[in-house]
PDB file of C-alpha atoms in Angstrom:
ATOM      1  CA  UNK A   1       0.000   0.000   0.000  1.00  0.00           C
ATOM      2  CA  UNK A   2       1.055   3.243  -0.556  1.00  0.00           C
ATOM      3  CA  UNK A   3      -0.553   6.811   0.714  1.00  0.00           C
ATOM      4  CA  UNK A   4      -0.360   9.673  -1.378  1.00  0.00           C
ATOM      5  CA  UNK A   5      -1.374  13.140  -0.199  1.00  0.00           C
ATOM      6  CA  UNK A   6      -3.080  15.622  -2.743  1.00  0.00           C
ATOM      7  CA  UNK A   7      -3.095  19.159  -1.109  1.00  0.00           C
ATOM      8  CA  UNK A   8      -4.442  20.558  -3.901  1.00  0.00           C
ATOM      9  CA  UNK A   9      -5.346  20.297  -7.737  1.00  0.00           C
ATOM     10  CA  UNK A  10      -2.870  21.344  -9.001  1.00  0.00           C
ATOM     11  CA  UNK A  11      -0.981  18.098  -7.194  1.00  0.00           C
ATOM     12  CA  UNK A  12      -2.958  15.881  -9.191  1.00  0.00           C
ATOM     13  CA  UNK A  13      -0.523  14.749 -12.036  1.00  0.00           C
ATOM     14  CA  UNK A  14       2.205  13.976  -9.690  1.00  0.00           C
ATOM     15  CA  UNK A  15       0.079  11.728  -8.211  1.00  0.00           C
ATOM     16  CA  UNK A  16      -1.658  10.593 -11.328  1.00  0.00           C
ATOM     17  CA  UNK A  17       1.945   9.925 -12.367  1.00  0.00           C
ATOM     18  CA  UNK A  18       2.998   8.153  -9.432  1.00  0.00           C
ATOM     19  CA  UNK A  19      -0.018   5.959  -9.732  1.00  0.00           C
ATOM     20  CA  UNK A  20       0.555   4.942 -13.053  1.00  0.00           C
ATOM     21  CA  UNK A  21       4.446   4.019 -12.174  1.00  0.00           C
ATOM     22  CA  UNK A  22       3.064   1.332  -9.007  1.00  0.00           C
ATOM     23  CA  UNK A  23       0.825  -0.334 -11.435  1.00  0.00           C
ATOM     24  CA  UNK A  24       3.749  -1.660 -13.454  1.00  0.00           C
ATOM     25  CA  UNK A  25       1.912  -4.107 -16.228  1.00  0.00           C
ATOM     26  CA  UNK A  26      -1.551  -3.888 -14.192  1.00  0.00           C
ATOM     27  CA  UNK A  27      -4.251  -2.238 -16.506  1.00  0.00           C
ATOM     28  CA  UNK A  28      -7.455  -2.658 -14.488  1.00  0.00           C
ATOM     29  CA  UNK A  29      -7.612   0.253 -11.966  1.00  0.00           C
ATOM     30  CA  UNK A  30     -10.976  -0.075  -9.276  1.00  0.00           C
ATOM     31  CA  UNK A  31     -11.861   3.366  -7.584  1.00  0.00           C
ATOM     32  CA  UNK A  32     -13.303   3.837  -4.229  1.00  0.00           C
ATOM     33  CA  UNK A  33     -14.431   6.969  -2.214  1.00  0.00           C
ATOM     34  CA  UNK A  34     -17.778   8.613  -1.448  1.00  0.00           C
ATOM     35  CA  UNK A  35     -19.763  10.773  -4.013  1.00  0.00           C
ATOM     36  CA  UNK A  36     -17.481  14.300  -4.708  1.00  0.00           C
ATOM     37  CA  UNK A  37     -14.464  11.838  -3.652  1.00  0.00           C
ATOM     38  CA  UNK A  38     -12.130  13.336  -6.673  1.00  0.00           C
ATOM     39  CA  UNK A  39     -12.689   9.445  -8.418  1.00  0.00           C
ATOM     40  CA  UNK A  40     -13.443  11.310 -12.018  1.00  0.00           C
ATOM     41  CA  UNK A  41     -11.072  14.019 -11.585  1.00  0.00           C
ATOM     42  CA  UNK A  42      -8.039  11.634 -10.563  1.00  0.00           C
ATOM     43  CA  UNK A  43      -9.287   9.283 -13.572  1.00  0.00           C
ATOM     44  CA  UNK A  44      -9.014  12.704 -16.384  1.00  0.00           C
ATOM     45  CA  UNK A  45      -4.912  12.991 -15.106  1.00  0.00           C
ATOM     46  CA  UNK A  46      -4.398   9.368 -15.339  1.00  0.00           C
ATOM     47  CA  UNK A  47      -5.852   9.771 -18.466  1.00  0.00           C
ATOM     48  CA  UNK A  48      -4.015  12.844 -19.685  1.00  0.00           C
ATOM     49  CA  UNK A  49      -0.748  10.991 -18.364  1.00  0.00           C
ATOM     50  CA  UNK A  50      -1.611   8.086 -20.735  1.00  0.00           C
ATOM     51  CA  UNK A  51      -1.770  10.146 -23.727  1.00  0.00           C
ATOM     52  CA  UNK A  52      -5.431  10.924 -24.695  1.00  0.00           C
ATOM     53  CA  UNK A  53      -6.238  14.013 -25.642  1.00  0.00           C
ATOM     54  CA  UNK A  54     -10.478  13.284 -25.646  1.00  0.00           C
ATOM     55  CA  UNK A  55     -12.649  14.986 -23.246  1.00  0.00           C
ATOM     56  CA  UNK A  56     -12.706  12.900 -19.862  1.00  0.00           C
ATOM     57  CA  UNK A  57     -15.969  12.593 -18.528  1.00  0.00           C
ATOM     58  CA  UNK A  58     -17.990  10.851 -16.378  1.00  0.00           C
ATOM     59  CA  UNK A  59     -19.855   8.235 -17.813  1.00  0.00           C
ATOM     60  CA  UNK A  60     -22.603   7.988 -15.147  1.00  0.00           C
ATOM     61  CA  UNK A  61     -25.564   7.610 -17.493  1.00  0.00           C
ATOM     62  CA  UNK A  62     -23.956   5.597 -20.643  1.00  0.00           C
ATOM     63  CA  UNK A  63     -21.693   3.659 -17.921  1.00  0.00           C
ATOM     64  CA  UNK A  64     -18.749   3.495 -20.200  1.00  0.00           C
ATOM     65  CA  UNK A  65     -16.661   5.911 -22.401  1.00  0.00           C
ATOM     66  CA  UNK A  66     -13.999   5.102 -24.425  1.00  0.00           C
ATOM     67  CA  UNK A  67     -10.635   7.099 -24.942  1.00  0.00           C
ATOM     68  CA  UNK A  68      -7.917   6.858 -27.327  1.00  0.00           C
ATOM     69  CA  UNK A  69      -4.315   7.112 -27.272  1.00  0.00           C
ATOM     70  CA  UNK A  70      -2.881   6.560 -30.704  1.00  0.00           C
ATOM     71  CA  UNK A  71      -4.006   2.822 -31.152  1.00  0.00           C
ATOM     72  CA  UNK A  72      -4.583   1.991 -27.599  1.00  0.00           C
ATOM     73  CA  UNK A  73      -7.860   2.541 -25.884  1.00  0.00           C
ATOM     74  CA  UNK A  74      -8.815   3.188 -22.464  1.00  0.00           C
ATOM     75  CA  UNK A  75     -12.032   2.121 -20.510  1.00  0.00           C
ATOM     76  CA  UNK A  76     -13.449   4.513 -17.936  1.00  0.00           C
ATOM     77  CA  UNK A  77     -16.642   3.075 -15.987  1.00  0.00           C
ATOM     78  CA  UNK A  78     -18.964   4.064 -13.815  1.00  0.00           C
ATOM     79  CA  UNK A  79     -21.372   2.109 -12.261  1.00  0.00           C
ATOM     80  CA  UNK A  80     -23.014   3.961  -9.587  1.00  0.00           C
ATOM     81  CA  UNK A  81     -26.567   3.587 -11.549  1.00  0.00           C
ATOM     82  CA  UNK A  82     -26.310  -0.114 -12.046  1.00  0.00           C
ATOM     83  CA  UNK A  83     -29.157  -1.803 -10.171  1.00  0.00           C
ATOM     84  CA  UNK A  84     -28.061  -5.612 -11.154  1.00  0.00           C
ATOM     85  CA  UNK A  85     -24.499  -7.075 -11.650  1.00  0.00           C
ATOM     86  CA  UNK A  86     -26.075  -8.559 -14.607  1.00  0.00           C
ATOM     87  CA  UNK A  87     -26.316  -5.142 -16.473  1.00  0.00           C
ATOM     88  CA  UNK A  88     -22.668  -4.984 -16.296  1.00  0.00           C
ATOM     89  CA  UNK A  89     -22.609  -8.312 -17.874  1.00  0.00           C
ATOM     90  CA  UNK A  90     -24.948  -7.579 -20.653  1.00  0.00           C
ATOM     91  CA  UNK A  91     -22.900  -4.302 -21.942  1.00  0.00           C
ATOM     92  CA  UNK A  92     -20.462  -6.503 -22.474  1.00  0.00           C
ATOM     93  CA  UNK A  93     -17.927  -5.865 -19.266  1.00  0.00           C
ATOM     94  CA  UNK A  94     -16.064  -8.793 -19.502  1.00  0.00           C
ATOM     95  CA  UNK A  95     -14.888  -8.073 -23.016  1.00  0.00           C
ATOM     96  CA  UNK A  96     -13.862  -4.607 -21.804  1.00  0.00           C
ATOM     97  CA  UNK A  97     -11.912  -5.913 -18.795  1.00  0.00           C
ATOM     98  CA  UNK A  98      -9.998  -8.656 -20.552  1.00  0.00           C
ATOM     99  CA  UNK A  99      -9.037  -6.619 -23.627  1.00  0.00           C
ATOM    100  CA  UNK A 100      -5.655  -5.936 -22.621  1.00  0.00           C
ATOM    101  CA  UNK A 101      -6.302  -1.626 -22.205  1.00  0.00           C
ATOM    102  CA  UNK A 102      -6.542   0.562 -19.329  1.00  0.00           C
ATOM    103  CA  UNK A 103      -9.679  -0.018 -17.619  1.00  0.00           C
ATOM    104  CA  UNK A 104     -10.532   2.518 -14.828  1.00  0.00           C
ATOM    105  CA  UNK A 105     -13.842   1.443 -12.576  1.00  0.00           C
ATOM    106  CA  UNK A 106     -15.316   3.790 -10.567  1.00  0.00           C
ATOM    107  CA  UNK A 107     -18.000   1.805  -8.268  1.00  0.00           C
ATOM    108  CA  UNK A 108     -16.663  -1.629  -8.279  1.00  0.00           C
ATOM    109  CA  UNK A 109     -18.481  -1.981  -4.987  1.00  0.00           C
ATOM    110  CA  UNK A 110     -21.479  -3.120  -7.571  1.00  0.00           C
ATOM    111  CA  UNK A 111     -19.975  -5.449  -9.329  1.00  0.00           C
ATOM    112  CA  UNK A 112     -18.008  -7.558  -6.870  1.00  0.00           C
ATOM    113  CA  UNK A 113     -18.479 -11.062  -8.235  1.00  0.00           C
ATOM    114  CA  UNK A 114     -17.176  -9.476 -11.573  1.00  0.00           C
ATOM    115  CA  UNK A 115     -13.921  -8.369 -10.288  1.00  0.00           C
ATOM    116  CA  UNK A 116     -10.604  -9.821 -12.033  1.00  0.00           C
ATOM    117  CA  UNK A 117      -8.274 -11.142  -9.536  1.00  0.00           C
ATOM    118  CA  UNK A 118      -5.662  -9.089 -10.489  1.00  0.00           C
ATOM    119  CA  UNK A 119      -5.947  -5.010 -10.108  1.00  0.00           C
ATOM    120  CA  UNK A 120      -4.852  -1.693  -8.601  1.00  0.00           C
ATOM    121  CA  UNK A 121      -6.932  -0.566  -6.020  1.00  0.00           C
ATOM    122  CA  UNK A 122      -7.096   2.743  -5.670  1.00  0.00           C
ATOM    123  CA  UNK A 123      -9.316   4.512  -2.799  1.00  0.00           C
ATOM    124  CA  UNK A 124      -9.817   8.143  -1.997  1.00  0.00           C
ATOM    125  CA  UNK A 125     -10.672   9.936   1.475  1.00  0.00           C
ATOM    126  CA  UNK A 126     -11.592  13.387   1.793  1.00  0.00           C
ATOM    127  CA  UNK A 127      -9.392  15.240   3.908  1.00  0.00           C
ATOM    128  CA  UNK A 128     -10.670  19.014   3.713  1.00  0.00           C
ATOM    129  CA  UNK A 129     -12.233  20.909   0.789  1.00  0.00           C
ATOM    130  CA  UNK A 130      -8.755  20.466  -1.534  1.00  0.00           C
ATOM    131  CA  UNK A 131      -6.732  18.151   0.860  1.00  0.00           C
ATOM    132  CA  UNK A 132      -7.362  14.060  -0.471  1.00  0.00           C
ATOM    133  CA  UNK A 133      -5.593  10.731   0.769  1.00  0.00           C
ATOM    134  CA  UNK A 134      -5.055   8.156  -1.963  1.00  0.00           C
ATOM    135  CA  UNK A 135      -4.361   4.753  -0.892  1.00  0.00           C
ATOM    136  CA  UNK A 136      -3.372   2.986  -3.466  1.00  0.00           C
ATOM    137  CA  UNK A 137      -2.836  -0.820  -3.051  1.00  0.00           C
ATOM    138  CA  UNK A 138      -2.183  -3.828  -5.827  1.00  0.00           C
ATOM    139  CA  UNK A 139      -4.089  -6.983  -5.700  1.00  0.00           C
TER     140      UNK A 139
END
């Protein structure tokens, strides 16, 4: 495990950076921390630290968006408004997960029987206002 404090936003692509150095080879990144947490906002710097250049969003209503980086893709979900793990499974998750891209899953509390047994986990606590712990851990 490894804590890493974020005192502000402008602090967020070190971390981001750091974060993407202690995953090594893992591509399949699971985020936890409440609602406002920072999830989507730490999930835009990995992104930009990866190489896209699209508009990170959050995909809270069409659950994923894609992002490209040259000929790579990466996989940002979100699925706070998933009732069943079943929808997860007919959007085609699996596919997603085991395609060999970045895969960033914010929620993964709802899909626990769908996890891989391999990932980063990465959770966030709210400090202050600006001030964010991120525990980042590989499993």
């Amino acid at each position: 495990m490894k804590n890493l404090f974020v005192k502000s936003l402008s602090d967020i692509d070190k971390a981001a950076s750091q974060i993407i150095s202690l995953a090594l080879n893992n591509h399949i990144f699971l985020f936890y921390g409440e609602m406002g947490a920072g999830k989507t906002t730490l999930i835009k710097s990995l992104c930009k630290q990866l190489g896209t250049a699209d508009n990170i969003a959050s995909p809270t209503f069409s659950i994923v968006n894609e992002y490209k980086t040259g000929k790579e893709s990466i996989y940002h979900f979100d699925f706070y408004r998933l009732k069943t793990q079943t929808e997860a499974l007919d959007m085609g998750f699996e596919e997603y997960l085991y395609s060999g891209n970045y895969c960033f899953i914010e929620w993964p509390e709802k899909i626990p029987d769908l996890l891989p047994l391999h990932y980063i986990s990465i959770k966030i606590s709210v400090e202050s206002n600006n001030e964010r712990q991120i525990t980042v851990g590989q499993i």
